[in-house]
One Martini backbone bead per residue (centre of mass of N, CA, C, O) as a GRO file, in nm:
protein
  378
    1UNK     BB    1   4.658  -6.158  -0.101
    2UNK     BB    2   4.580  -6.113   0.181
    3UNK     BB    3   4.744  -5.842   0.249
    4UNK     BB    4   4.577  -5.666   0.015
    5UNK     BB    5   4.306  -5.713   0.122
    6UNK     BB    6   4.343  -5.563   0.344
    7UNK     BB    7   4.406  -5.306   0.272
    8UNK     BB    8   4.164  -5.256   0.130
    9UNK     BB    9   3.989  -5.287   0.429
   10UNK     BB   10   4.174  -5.020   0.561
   11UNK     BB   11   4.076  -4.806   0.338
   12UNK     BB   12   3.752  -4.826   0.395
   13UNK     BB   13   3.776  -4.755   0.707
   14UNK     BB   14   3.923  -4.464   0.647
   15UNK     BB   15   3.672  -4.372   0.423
   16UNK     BB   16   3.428  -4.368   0.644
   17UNK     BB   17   3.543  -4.216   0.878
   18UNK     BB   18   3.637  -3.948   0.667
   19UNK     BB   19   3.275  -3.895   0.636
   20UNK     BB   20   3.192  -3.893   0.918
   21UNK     BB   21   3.301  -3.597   0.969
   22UNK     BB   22   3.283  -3.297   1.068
   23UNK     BB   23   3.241  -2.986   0.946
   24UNK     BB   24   3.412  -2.707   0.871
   25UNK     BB   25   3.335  -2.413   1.040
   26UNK     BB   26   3.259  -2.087   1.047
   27UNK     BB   27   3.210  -1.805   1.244
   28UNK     BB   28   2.957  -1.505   1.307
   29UNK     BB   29   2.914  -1.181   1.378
   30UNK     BB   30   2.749  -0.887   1.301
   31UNK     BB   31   2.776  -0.620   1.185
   32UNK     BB   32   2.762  -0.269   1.364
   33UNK     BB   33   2.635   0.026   1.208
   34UNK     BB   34   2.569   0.255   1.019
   35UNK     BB   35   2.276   0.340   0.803
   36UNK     BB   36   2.229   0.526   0.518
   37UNK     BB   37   1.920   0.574   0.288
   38UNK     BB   38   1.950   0.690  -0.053
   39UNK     BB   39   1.849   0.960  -0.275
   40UNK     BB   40   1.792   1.044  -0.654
   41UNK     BB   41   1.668   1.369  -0.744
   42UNK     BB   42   1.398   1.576  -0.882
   43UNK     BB   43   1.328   1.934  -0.778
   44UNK     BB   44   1.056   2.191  -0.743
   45UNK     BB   45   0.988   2.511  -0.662
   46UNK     BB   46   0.812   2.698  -0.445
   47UNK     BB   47   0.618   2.858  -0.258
   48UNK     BB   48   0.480   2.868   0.028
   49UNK     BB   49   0.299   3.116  -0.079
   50UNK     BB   50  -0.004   3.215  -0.271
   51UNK     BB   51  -0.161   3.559  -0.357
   52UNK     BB   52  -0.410   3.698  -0.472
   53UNK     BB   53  -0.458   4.022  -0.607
   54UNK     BB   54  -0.759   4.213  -0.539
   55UNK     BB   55  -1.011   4.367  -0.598
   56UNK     BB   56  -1.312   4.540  -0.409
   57UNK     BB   57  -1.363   4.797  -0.621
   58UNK     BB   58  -1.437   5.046  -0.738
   59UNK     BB   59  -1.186   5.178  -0.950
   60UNK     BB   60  -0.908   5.365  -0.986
   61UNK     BB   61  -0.550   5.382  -1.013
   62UNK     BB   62  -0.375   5.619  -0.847
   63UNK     BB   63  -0.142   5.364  -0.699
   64UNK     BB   64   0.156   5.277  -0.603
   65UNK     BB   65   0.325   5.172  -0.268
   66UNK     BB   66   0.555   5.009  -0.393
   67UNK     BB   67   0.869   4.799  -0.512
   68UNK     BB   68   0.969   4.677  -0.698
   69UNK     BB   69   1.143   4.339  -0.600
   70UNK     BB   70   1.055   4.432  -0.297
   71UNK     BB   71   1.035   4.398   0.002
   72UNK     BB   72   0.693   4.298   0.204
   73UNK     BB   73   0.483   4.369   0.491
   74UNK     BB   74   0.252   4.292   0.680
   75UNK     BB   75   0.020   4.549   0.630
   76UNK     BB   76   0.122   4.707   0.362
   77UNK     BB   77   0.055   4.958   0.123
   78UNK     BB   78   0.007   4.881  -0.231
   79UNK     BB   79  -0.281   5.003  -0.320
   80UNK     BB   80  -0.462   5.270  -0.458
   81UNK     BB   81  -0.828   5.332  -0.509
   82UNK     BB   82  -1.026   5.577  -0.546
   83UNK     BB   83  -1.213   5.736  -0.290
   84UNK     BB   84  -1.391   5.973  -0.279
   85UNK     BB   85  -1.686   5.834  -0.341
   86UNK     BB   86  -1.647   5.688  -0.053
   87UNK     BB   87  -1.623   5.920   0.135
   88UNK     BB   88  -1.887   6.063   0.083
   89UNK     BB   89  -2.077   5.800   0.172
   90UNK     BB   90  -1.997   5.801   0.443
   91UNK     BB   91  -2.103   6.076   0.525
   92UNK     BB   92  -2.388   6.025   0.430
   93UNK     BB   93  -2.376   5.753   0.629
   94UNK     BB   94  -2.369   6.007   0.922
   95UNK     BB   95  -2.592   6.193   0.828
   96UNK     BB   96  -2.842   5.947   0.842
   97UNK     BB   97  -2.751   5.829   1.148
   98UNK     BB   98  -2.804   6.161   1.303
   99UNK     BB   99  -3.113   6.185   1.190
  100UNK     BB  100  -3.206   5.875   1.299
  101UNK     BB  101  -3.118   5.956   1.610
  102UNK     BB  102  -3.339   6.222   1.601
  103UNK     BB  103  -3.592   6.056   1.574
  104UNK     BB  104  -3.523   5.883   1.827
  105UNK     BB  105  -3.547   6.087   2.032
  106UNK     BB  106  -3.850   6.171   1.977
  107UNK     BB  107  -3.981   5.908   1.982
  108UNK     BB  108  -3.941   5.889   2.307
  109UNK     BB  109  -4.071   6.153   2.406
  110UNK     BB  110  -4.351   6.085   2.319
  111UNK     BB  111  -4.383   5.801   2.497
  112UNK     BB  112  -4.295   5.966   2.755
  113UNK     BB  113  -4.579   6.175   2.736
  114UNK     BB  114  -4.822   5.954   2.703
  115UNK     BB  115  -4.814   5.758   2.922
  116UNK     BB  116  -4.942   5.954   3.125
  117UNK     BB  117  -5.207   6.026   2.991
  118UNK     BB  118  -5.287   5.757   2.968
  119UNK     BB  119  -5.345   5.686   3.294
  120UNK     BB  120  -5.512   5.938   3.284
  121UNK     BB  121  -5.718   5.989   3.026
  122UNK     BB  122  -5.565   6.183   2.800
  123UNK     BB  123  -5.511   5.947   2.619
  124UNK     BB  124  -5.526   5.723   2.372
  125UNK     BB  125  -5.465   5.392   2.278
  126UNK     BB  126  -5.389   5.539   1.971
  127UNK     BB  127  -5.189   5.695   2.029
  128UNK     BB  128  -4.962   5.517   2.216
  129UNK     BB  129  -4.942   5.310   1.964
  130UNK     BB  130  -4.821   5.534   1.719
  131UNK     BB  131  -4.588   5.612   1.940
  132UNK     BB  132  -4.475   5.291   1.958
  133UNK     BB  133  -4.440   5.288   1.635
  134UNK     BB  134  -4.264   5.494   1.588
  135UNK     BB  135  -3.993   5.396   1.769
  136UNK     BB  136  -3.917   5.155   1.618
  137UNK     BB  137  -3.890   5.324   1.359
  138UNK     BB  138  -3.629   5.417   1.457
  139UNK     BB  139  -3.472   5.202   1.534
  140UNK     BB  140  -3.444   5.088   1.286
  141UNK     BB  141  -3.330   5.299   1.120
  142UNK     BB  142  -3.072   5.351   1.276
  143UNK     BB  143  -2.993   4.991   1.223
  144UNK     BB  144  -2.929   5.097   0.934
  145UNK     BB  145  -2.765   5.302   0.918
  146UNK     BB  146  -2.496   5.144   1.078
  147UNK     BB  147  -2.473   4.952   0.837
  148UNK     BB  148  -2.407   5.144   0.611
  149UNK     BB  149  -2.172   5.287   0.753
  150UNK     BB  150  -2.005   5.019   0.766
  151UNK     BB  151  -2.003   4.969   0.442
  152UNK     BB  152  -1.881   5.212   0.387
  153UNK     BB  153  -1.595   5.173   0.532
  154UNK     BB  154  -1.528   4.933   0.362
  155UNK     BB  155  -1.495   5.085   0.103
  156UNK     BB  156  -1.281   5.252   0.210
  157UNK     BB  157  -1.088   5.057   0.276
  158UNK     BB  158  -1.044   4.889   0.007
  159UNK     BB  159  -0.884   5.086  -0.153
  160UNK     BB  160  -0.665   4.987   0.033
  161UNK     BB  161  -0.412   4.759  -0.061
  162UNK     BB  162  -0.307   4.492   0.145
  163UNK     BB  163  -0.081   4.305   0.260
  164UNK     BB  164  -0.094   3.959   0.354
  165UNK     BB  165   0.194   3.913   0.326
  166UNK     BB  166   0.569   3.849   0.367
  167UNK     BB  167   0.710   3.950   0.054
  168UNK     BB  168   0.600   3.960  -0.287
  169UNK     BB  169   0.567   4.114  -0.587
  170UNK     BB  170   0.390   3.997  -0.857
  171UNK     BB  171   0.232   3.964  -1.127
  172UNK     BB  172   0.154   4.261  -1.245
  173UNK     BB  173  -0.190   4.364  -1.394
  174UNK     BB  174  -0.212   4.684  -1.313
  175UNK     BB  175  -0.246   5.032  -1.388
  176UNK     BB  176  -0.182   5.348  -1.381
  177UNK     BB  177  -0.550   5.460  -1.469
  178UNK     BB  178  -0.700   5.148  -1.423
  179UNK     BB  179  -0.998   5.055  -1.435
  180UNK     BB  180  -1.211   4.891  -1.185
  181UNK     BB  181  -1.305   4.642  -1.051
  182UNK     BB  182  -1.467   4.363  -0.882
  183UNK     BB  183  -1.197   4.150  -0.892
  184UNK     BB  184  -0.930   4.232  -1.002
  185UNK     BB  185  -0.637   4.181  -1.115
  186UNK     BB  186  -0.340   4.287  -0.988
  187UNK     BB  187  -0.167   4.053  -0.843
  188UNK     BB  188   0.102   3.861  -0.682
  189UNK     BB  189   0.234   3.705  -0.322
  190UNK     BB  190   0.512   3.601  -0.205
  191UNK     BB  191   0.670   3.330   0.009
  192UNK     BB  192   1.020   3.282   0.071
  193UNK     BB  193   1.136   3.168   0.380
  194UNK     BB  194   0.955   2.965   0.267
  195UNK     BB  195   0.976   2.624   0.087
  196UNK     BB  196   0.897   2.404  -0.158
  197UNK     BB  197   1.004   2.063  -0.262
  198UNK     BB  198   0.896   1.888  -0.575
  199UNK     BB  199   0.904   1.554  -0.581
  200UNK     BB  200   0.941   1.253  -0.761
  201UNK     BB  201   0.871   0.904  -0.786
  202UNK     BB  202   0.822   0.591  -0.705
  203UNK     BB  203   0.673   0.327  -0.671
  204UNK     BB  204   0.888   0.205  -0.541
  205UNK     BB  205   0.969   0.363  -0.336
  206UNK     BB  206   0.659   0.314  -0.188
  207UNK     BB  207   0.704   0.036  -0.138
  208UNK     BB  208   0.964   0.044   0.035
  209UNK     BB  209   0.862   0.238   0.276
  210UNK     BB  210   0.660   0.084   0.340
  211UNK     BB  211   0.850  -0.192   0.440
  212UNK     BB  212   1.009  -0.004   0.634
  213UNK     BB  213   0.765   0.179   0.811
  214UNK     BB  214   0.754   0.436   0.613
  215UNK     BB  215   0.532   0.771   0.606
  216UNK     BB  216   0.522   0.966   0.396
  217UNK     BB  217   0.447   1.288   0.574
  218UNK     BB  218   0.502   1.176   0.831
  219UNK     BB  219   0.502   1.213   1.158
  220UNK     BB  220   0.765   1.036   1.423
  221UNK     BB  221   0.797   1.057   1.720
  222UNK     BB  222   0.945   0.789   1.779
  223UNK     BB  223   1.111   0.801   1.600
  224UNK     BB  224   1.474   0.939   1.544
  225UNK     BB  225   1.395   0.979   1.216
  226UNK     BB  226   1.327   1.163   0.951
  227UNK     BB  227   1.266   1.253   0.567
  228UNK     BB  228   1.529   1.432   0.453
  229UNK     BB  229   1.669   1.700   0.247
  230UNK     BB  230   1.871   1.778  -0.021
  231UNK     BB  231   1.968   2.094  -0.250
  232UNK     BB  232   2.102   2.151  -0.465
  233UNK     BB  233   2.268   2.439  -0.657
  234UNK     BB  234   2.388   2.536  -0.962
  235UNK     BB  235   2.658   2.562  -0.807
  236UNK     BB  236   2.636   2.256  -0.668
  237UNK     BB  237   2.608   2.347  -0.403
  238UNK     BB  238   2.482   2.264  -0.058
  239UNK     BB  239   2.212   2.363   0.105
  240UNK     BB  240   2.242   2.393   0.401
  241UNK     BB  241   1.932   2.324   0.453
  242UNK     BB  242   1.711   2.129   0.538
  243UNK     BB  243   1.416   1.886   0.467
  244UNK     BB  244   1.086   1.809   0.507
  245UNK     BB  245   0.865   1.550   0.496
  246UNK     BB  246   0.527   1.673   0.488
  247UNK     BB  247   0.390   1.539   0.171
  248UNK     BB  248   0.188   1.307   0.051
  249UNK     BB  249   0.082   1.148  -0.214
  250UNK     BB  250  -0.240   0.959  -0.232
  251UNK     BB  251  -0.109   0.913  -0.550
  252UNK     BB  252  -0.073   0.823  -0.910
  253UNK     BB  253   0.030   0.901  -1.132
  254UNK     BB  254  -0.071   0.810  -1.449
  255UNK     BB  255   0.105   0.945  -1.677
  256UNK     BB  256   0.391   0.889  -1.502
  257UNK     BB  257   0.399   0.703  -1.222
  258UNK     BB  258   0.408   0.915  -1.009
  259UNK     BB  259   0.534   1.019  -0.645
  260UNK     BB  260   0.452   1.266  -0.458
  261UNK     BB  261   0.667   1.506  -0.281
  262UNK     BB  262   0.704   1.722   0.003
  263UNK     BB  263   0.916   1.969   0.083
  264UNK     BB  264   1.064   2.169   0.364
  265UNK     BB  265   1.188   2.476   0.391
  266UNK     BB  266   1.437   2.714   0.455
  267UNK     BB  267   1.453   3.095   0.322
  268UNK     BB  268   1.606   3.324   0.416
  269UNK     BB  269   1.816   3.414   0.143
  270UNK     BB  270   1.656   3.342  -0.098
  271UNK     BB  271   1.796   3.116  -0.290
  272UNK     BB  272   1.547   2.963  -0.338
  273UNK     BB  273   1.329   2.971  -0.587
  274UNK     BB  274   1.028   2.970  -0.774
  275UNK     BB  275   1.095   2.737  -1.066
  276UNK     BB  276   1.379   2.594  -0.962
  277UNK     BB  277   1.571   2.287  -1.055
  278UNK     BB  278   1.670   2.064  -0.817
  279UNK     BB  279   1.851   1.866  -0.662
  280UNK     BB  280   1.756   1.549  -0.453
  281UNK     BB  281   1.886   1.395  -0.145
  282UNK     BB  282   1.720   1.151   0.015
  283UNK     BB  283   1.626   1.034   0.330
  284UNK     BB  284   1.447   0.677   0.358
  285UNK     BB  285   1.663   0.548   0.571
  286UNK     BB  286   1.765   0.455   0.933
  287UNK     BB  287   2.036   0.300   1.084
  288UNK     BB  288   2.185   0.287   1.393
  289UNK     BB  289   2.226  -0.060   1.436
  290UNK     BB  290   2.326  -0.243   1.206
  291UNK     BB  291   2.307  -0.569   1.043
  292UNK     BB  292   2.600  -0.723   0.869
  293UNK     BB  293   2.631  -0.947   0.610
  294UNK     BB  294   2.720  -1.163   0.399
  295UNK     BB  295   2.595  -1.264   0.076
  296UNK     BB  296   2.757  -1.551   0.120
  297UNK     BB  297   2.513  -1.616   0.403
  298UNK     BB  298   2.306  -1.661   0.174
  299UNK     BB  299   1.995  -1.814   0.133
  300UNK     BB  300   1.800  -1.910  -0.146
  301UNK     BB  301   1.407  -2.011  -0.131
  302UNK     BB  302   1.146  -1.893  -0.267
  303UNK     BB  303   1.255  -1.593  -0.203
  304UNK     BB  304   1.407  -1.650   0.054
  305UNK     BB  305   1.582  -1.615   0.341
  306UNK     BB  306   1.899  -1.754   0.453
  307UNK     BB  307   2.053  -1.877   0.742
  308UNK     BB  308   2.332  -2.033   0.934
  309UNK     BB  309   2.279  -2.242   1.262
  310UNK     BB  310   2.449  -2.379   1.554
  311UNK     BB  311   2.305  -2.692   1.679
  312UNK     BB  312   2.465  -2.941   1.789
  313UNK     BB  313   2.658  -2.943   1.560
  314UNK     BB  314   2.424  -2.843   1.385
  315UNK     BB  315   2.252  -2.724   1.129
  316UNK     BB  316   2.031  -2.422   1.056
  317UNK     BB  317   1.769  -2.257   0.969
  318UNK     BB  318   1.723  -1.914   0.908
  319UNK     BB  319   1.448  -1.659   0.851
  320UNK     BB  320   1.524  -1.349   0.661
  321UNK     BB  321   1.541  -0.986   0.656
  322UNK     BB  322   1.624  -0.782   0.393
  323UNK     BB  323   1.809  -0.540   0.317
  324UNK     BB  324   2.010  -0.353   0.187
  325UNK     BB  325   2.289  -0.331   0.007
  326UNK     BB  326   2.688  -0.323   0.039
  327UNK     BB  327   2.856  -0.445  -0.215
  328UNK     BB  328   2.923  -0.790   0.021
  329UNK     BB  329   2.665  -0.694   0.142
  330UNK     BB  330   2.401  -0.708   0.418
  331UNK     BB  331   2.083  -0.607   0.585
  332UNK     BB  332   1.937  -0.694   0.872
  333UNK     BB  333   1.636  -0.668   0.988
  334UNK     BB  334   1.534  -1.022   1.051
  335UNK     BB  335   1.617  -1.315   1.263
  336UNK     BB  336   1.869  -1.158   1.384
  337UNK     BB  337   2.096  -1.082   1.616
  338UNK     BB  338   2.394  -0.904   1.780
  339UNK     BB  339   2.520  -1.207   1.927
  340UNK     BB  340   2.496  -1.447   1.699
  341UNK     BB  341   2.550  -1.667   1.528
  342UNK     BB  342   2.699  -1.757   1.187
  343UNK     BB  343   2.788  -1.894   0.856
  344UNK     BB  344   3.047  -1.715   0.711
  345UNK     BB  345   3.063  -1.955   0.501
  346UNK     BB  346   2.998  -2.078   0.197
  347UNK     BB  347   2.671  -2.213   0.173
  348UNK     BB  348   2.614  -2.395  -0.084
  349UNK     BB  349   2.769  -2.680   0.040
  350UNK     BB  350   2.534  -2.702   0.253
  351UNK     BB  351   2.324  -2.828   0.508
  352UNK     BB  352   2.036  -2.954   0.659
  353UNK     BB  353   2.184  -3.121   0.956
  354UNK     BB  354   2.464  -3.099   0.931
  355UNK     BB  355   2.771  -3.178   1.056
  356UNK     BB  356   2.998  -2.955   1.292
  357UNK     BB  357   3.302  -2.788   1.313
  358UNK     BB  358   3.387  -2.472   1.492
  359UNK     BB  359   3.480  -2.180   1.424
  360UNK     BB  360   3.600  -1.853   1.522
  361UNK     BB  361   3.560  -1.541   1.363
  362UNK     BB  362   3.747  -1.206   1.330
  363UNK     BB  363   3.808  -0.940   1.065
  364UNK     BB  364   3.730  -0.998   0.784
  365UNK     BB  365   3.582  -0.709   0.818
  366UNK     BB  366   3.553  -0.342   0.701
  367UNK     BB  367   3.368  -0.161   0.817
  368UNK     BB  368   3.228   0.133   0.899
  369UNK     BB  369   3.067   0.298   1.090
  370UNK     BB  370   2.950   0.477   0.856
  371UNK     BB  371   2.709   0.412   0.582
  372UNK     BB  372   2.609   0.467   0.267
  373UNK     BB  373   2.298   0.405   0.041
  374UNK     BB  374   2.216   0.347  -0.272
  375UNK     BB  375   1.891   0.413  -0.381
  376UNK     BB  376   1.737   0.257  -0.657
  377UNK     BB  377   1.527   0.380  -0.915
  378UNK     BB  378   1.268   0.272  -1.048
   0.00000   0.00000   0.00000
C-alpha cells in the first residue's frame, strides 16, 4: 500500500513540473519585400482641351481654310468670314484719322501765330482762348478717330478665324455662304496629344487612401511614387503611357456613390480617343520595403490587431497597424521594426505574460522580392 501511495506521490510531482515549464515557442523576424497595391477601375478619356470656334463678326461665311479630319496648328487660319465691309470700314476709319490730324495740325499753327500777337496786345485774350479751344478739340477728334481705326482693324482681323491650340476641328456647325453673327457656332477644337481619363472610385477607395496618408490628386514631393494609372487600348493591350493622377473631386457624386480622379496621360500617337471607355489599372499605393509577417501571428482584440514577443522569457502583447493582406500574409505598416522577432508560431493558444522557450527560425515563408496586391473595390 505504502509502495502504491509513494507511486501515486511521485506521479504528482512529476506532473507539476511538467506544468510549470515553459512552453516552447518559434521567434521570427518580418519578410522584407516591395510591395505594389493596385486597383481595377473603368475610366472614360476625354481631350486635354476643348475650346469652341465662334464668330466674332457679322458675314457671310465664304472660306473653310482646313482638312476636315486633318490635324491643324495653333495659329492656322480655319475659317474666312466676308471681309470686304470691314475693309471698307478700316479705309474709311484712315481716312477720317487723316482729315482729323489736318485739322489738328491747323489748329496748332494757329495757337501759334496768335500766342506772339496776344503777348503784344495784338490779338485779344478771347481770339487765344478760342484758338486753344480749337487745339484741344482736334487733339480729341484725333484720339476718336485712332480709336475707330484701331476697332475698325480688329474687326478686320475677326474675320478670319484662327486655331487657338493645336489639334482638331470638329462638330463643324456653319456651312461656305451662311450668314453669321457675332456669337454664332462655327466648330470646336480638340486637343488630343495629351488626354485626360476619367475614372470613378469608391468612397472606401478615397478612405483608405486617406489613411495610407495618400491625397489623390496631390503630388508629393517627398514621397518616392505618386498614383499613377495603366490604360488598357479596345484590343486588351497594354497602352504603352502611363498616366498620373493629378486631380481628384472634392466630394462624392450624390446619385452614384462615386469618386471622381483624373489622371494625364501623354498622347503623341493619338491611340486614345475621347469618348473611348477603358480599363484602368491604378496604383494606389506603394511599399518599397514592406515588413509582412503570417496571419496566423496576430491576436485581434476589439478590433485592433497585436501581436506577441518575448521579454525575459515571457510573452507579452503589442498593438500594430495592418496593411493590406497577401494571401496568409499581411503588411504591418507600424508597431514591429525590421530587426525585431515575433511570436511566428500559432497565437491562438498563447497568452500575455505566458513562460516560454524559444528557437528561431527563417525560410519558413517563400515571398518574391516583389509582389502586387489587388486592392478589392468597395
Amino acid at each position: 500500500m505504502r509502495q502504491v501511495f509513494a507511486g501515486f506521490l511521485l506521479c504528482g510531482v512529476f506532473v507539476l513540473v511538467s506544468c510549470s515549464e515553459p512552453t516552447q515557442i518559434e521567434l521570427d523576424r518580418a519578410d522584407i519585400t516591395q510591395v505594389r497595391v493596385m486597383g481595377n477601375y473603368t475610366g472614360k478619356v476625354r481631350a486635354y482641351r476643348t475650346v469652341e470656334l465662334r464668330a466674332r463678326v457679322e458675314g457671310y461665311l465664304d472660306r473653310m481654310l482646313f482638312d476636315e479630319g486633318r490635324k491643324v496648328t495653333k495659329g492656322a487660319p480655319l475659317f474666312q468670314i466676308n471681309a470686304e465691309r470691314y475693309k471698307a470700314r478700316v479705309e474709311k476709319a484712315k481716312a477720317q484719322l487723316k482729315k482729323d490730324e489736318a485739322q489738328l495740325a491747323r489748329a496748332k499753327r494757329d495757337v501759334g501765330r496768335l500766342r506772339p500777337l496776344y503777348e503784344q496786345n495784338a490779338a485779344s485774350q478771347l481770339d487765344l482762348d478760342h484758338a486753344m479751344a480749337e487745339l484741344e478739340y482736334a487733339e480729341a477728334n484725333v484720339s476718336m478717330s485712332k480709336a475707330d481705326l484701331y476697332q475698325s482693324e480688329l474687326e478686320l482681323g475677326y474675320t478670319t478665324v484662327y486655331a487657338p491650340l493645336t489639334g482638331y476641328v470638329i462638330d463643324r456647325t456653319a456651312d461656305i455662304g451662311a450668314l453669321l453673327v457675332g456669337g454664332n457656332s462655327l466648330a470646336h477644337m480638340i486637343d488630343v496629344d495629351t488626354v485626360y481619363v476619367d475614372v470613378k472610385l469608391t468612397a472606401l477607395d478615397y478612405l483608405q487612401s486617406m489613411r495610407r496618408k495618400v491625397r489623390l490628386g496631390e503630388t508629393d514631393s517627398v514621397r518616392l511614387w505618386q498614383p499613377s494609372v495603366q490604360v488598357t487600348l479596345a484590343d486588351n493591350s497594354v497602352y504603352p503611357q502611363e498616366g498620373i493622377i493629378d486631380f481628384a473631386a472634392p466630394r462624392v457624386d450624390e446619385e452614384t456613390g462615386g469618386f471622381y480622379v483624373r489622371a494625364k496621360l501623354p498622347n503623341p500617337e493619338n491611340s486614345l480617343l475621347p469618348g473611348q471607355v477603358t480599363k484602368v489599372r491604378m496604383l494606389l499605393h506603394y511599399y518599397p520595403a514592406a515588413m509582412m509577417i503570417p496571419l496566423s501571428a496576430i491576436l485581434y482584440e476589439n478590433d485592433e490587431a497585436f501581436i506577441f514577443i518575448v521579454q525575459n522569457h515571457k510573452l507579452k502583447k503589442r498593438k500594430i497597424t495592418k496593411g493590406p493582406e497577401y494571401g496568409k500574409y499581411v503588411v504591418v505598416e507600424s508597431g514591429l521594426s525590421p530587426d525585431e522577432t515575433f511570436v511566428a508560431s500559432d497565437v491562438k493558444d498563447v497568452r500575455e505574460g505566458m513562460s516560454v522557450n524559444t528557437t528561431f527560425r527563417r525560410g519558413f515563408r517563400n515571398l518574391p522580392e516583389s509582389i502586387i496586391i489587388e486592392q478589392k473595390n468597395g
